[in-house]
């Protein structure tokens, strides 16, 4: 299966070079697209120089910080439009996602999954080194999301995923609206509505040891508000659909 990893980066100067080397070592036949938002710490230039050395790494330079959702939208559009790939992977550059699991993710798509989610909330999954408030926020946020949206996935905000390219194209990620990690939930909602086969495989999410988190109150608030709004919208649609068939 031809595969590509879309990696959004913002100020990952300490991580990007070792990250790209680790990915190439773990999954030598997988291409990479780095989507950098003109990181002030020079991540983009560092990525360019590793790309020149290793090959099959492309760096998309954007003019400024436009958010995680926007980086995924542009990255996914680009790799889907190229029509070169069967599997599209998303992954953070901060080593929270273990490159050693890449081949397993690709295999699960080959075995029939439309999306493989690296999940912290299935048996065998978890987080290490995260402060308690981050753990609770993520755990409760995901439990709320699952209940409100009625999706089967236990980890809707994990960014470590592998999509069957045709299934990703079918939900048209370029038209998703969320800016922060709610973008990831939005795609799970769309995939679920599409009847996609969602497979969760356990991951141990490690907290970053280098660089700074981009998580903010605004991003958390966006996620809570959007999930609540989607939940109400879905309920309303079910209600009106039932009425119109009476
Ligand atoms: N291009 C781009 N990448 C971003 C942006 N915000 C975050 N990223 C990248 O997206 C990935 C996930 O972001 P993180 O800062 O690790 O956010 P997080 O994983 O929620 O937070 P921590 O794990 O606490 O660090 C990392 O590779 C970031 O560099 C953005 O606005 N633009
Ligand atoms: Mg991170």
Coordinates of C-alpha atoms and ligand atoms in Angstrom, one line a residue:
X1 CA 0.0 0.0 0.0
X2 CA 1.3 3.4 -0.9
X3 CA 1.3 5.6 2.2
X4 CA 2.0 9.1 3.3
X5 CA 2.2 10.9 6.7
X6 CA 0.9 14.4 7.1
X7 CA 2.7 16.1 9.9
X8 CA 1.6 19.6 11.0
X9 CA 4.4 21.5 12.7
X10 CA 4.7 24.8 14.6
X11 CA 7.9 25.4 16.6
X12 CA 9.1 21.8 16.5
X13 CA 12.7 22.8 15.9
X14 CA 14.0 20.5 18.5
X15 CA 11.9 17.5 17.3
X16 CA 11.6 17.7 13.6
X17 CA 15.0 16.3 12.5
X18 CA 15.0 13.3 14.9
X19 CA 11.3 12.8 14.2
X20 CA 11.8 12.6 10.4
X21 CA 14.8 10.2 10.8
X22 CA 12.8 8.0 13.2
X23 CA 9.8 7.8 10.8
X24 CA 12.1 6.9 7.8
X25 CA 13.7 4.2 9.9
X26 CA 10.4 2.7 11.1
X27 CA 8.5 3.0 7.8
X28 CA 11.1 3.3 5.0
X29 CA 8.6 3.2 2.2
X30 CA 6.2 5.9 3.6
X31 CA 6.4 9.4 2.2
X32 CA 6.0 12.5 4.4
X33 CA 4.4 15.9 4.0
X34 CA 5.3 18.4 6.7
X35 CA 2.9 21.3 6.9
X36 CA 4.8 24.1 8.6
X37 CA 3.2 27.5 9.5
X38 CA 6.4 29.6 9.2
X39 CA 7.5 28.5 12.7
X40 CA 9.6 31.4 14.2
X41 CA 12.1 28.8 15.5
X42 CA 13.0 27.7 11.9
X43 CA 11.3 24.3 11.9
X44 CA 10.5 24.8 8.2
X45 CA 14.2 25.3 7.1
X46 CA 15.3 22.3 9.3
X47 CA 12.6 20.1 7.7
X48 CA 13.9 21.3 4.2
X49 CA 17.4 20.2 5.0
X50 CA 16.4 16.8 6.2
X51 CA 14.1 16.4 3.2
X52 CA 17.0 17.1 0.9
X53 CA 19.1 14.5 2.6
X54 CA 16.5 11.7 3.0
X55 CA 14.2 12.3 0.0
X56 CA 10.5 11.6 -0.3
X57 CA 9.8 14.3 2.2
X58 CA 7.9 17.4 1.1
X59 CA 7.6 20.5 3.1
X60 CA 4.6 22.8 2.7
X61 CA 5.5 26.3 3.9
X62 CA 2.5 28.4 4.9
X63 CA 2.8 32.1 5.7
X64 CA 1.8 32.0 9.4
X65 CA 0.1 30.1 12.2
X66 CA -3.3 29.1 11.0
X67 CA -4.2 26.3 13.4
X68 CA -4.1 22.5 13.5
X69 CA -7.4 22.0 11.6
X70 CA -6.3 24.3 8.8
X71 CA -2.9 22.5 8.5
X72 CA -4.7 19.1 8.2
X73 CA -7.2 20.5 5.7
X74 CA -4.4 21.8 3.4
X75 CA -2.2 18.7 3.9
X76 CA -4.9 16.2 3.3
X77 CA -6.2 18.1 0.2
X78 CA -2.7 18.1 -1.2
X79 CA -2.0 14.4 -0.7
X80 CA -5.5 13.3 -1.9
X81 CA -5.2 15.5 -5.0
X82 CA -1.9 13.9 -5.9
X83 CA -3.8 10.6 -6.3
X84 CA -0.6 8.8 -5.3
X85 CA -1.6 7.2 -2.0
X86 CA -3.8 4.4 -0.6
X87 CA -3.2 5.3 3.0
X88 CA -3.0 8.8 4.6
X89 CA -1.6 9.0 8.1
X90 CA -1.7 11.9 10.5
X91 CA 0.9 12.2 13.3
X92 CA 2.3 14.8 15.7
X93 CA 5.9 15.8 15.4
X94 CA 6.6 15.9 19.1
X95 CA 7.2 12.1 19.6
X96 CA 3.9 11.7 21.5
X97 CA 3.1 9.2 18.7
X98 CA 5.5 6.2 18.4
X99 CA 6.8 5.8 14.8
X100 CA 7.3 2.1 15.6
X101 CA 3.5 1.6 15.3
X102 CA 3.3 2.9 11.7
X103 CA 3.5 -0.5 10.0
X104 CA 0.8 -1.8 12.2
X105 CA -1.5 1.1 11.3
X106 CA -0.9 0.6 7.6
X107 CA -1.6 -3.2 8.0
X108 CA -4.9 -2.5 9.7
X109 CA -6.0 -0.4 6.7
X110 CA -4.9 -3.2 4.4
X111 CA -7.0 -5.6 6.5
X112 CA -10.1 -3.6 5.9
X113 CA -10.3 -0.5 8.2
X114 CA -11.4 2.8 6.7
X115 CA -9.7 4.6 9.6
X116 CA -7.4 3.4 12.3
X117 CA -7.3 5.5 15.4
X118 CA -4.4 5.2 17.8
X119 CA -6.5 5.2 21.0
X120 CA -5.6 6.0 24.6
X121 CA -9.0 4.8 25.8
X122 CA -9.1 1.1 24.7
X123 CA -7.5 -1.7 26.7
X124 CA -3.7 -1.4 26.5
X125 CA -3.8 2.3 25.6
X126 CA -3.0 5.2 27.9
X127 CA -0.9 8.3 28.5
X128 CA 2.4 8.7 30.3
X129 CA 3.8 11.8 32.0
X130 CA 0.7 13.9 31.5
X131 CA -0.3 16.0 34.5
X132 CA -3.6 14.9 36.1
X133 CA -5.6 17.8 34.8
X134 CA -4.6 17.0 31.2
X135 CA -5.5 13.4 31.7
X136 CA -8.9 14.2 33.1
X137 CA -9.7 16.8 30.5
X138 CA -8.9 14.4 27.7
X139 CA -10.7 11.4 29.3
X140 CA -13.8 13.3 30.2
X141 CA -13.8 15.2 27.0
X142 CA -13.8 12.0 25.0
X143 CA -16.4 10.3 27.2
X144 CA -18.7 13.4 26.6
X145 CA -18.0 13.4 22.9
X146 CA -18.8 9.8 22.5
X147 CA -22.1 10.0 24.4
X148 CA -23.3 13.3 22.8
X149 CA -22.4 12.3 19.2
X150 CA -23.3 8.6 19.6
X151 CA -20.0 7.5 17.9
X152 CA -18.3 4.2 18.8
X153 CA -14.8 5.6 18.9
X154 CA -13.4 6.0 22.4
X155 CA -10.7 8.4 21.4
X156 CA -12.0 11.0 19.1
X157 CA -9.2 13.6 19.6
X158 CA -6.2 11.4 18.9
X159 CA -4.2 12.7 16.1
X160 CA -2.4 9.5 15.4
X161 CA -4.5 7.9 12.6
X162 CA -4.3 6.1 9.3
X163 CA -7.1 6.7 6.8
X164 CA -7.9 4.7 3.7
X165 CA -7.5 7.4 1.1
X166 CA -10.8 6.8 -0.6
X167 CA -12.7 6.9 2.7
X168 CA -10.9 10.2 3.7
X169 CA -11.7 11.7 0.3
X170 CA -15.4 10.6 0.7
X171 CA -15.9 12.8 3.8
X172 CA -14.3 15.8 2.1
X173 CA -12.0 17.0 4.9
X174 CA -11.3 20.3 3.2
X175 CA -14.9 21.4 4.1
X176 CA -14.5 20.6 7.9
X177 CA -14.7 23.7 9.9
X178 CA -12.9 23.3 13.3
X179 CA -9.6 25.0 13.9
X180 CA -8.1 23.0 16.8
X181 CA -8.2 19.3 17.7
X182 CA -12.0 19.5 17.3
X183 CA -11.2 19.0 13.6
X184 CA -10.3 15.4 14.5
X185 CA -13.6 14.8 16.2
X186 CA -15.4 16.4 13.2
X187 CA -13.8 13.8 10.9
X188 CA -14.8 10.9 13.2
X189 CA -18.4 12.2 13.2
X190 CA -18.3 12.4 9.4
X191 CA -16.8 8.9 9.0
X192 CA -19.3 7.4 11.4
X193 CA -22.2 8.9 9.5
X194 CA -20.7 7.5 6.3
X195 CA -20.8 4.0 7.7
X196 CA -17.0 3.8 7.7
X197 CA -15.2 0.9 9.5
X198 CA -13.5 2.6 12.5
X199 CA -10.8 0.5 14.2
X200 CA -9.1 1.6 17.4
X201 CA -5.7 0.3 18.2
X202 CA -4.1 1.0 21.6
X203 CA -1.3 3.6 21.9
X204 CA 0.6 4.9 24.8
X205 CA 0.6 8.7 24.3
X206 CA 3.8 10.2 25.7
X207 CA 4.0 13.8 26.7
X208 CA 6.5 15.8 24.7
X209 CA 9.9 16.1 26.3
X210 CA 11.0 18.9 23.9
X211 CA 9.3 22.1 22.7
X212 CA 6.1 23.7 23.9
X213 CA 2.4 22.6 23.8
X214 CA 0.1 24.6 21.5
X215 CA -3.0 23.6 23.5
X216 CA -5.0 26.6 24.6
X217 CA -8.2 27.5 26.5
X218 CA -9.6 28.7 23.2
X219 CA -9.0 25.4 21.5
X220 CA -10.6 23.5 24.4
X221 CA -13.6 25.8 24.4
X222 CA -14.0 25.4 20.6
X223 CA -14.0 21.6 21.0
X224 CA -16.7 21.6 23.8
X225 CA -18.9 24.1 22.0
X226 CA -18.7 22.3 18.6
X227 CA -19.3 18.8 20.1
X228 CA -22.4 20.2 22.0
X229 CA -23.7 21.9 18.9
X230 CA -23.2 18.9 16.7
X231 CA -24.9 16.7 19.3
X232 CA -28.0 19.0 19.3
X233 CA -28.0 19.2 15.5
X234 CA -27.9 15.4 15.2
X235 CA -30.7 14.9 17.7
X236 CA -32.8 17.5 15.9
X237 CA -32.2 15.8 12.6
X238 CA -33.2 12.4 14.0
X239 CA -36.3 13.9 15.5
X240 CA -37.5 15.6 12.3
X241 CA -36.6 12.6 10.2
X242 CA -38.8 10.4 12.5
X243 CA -41.7 12.9 12.3
X244 CA -41.5 13.1 8.5
X245 CA -41.8 9.3 8.2
X246 CA -44.9 9.1 10.5
Ligands
LIG1 N1 1.1 23.8 11.0 C1 0.6 23.9 12.3 N2 0.9 22.9 13.1 C2 0.4 23.0 14.4 C3 -0.3 24.1 14.8 N3 -0.6 23.9 16.1 C4 -0.1 22.7 16.5 N4 0.6 22.2 15.5 C5 1.3 20.9 15.4 O1 0.4 19.9 15.6 C6 0.9 18.8 16.4 C7 0.1 18.7 17.7 O2 0.3 19.9 18.4 P1 0.8 20.0 20.0 O3 1.3 21.3 20.4 O4 1.7 18.8 20.3 O5 -0.6 19.9 20.6 P2 -1.0 18.8 21.6 O6 -0.4 17.5 21.1 O7 -2.4 19.0 21.7 O8 -0.3 19.3 22.9 P3 0.9 18.7 23.7 O9 0.9 17.3 23.4 O10 0.6 19.1 25.1 O11 2.2 19.3 23.3 C8 2.4 19.2 16.6 O12 3.2 18.5 15.7 C9 2.4 20.7 16.5 O13 3.6 21.2 16.1 C10 -0.6 25.1 13.9 O14 -1.3 26.1 14.1 N5 -0.1 25.0 12.6
LIG2 MG1 1.6 17.1 21.3

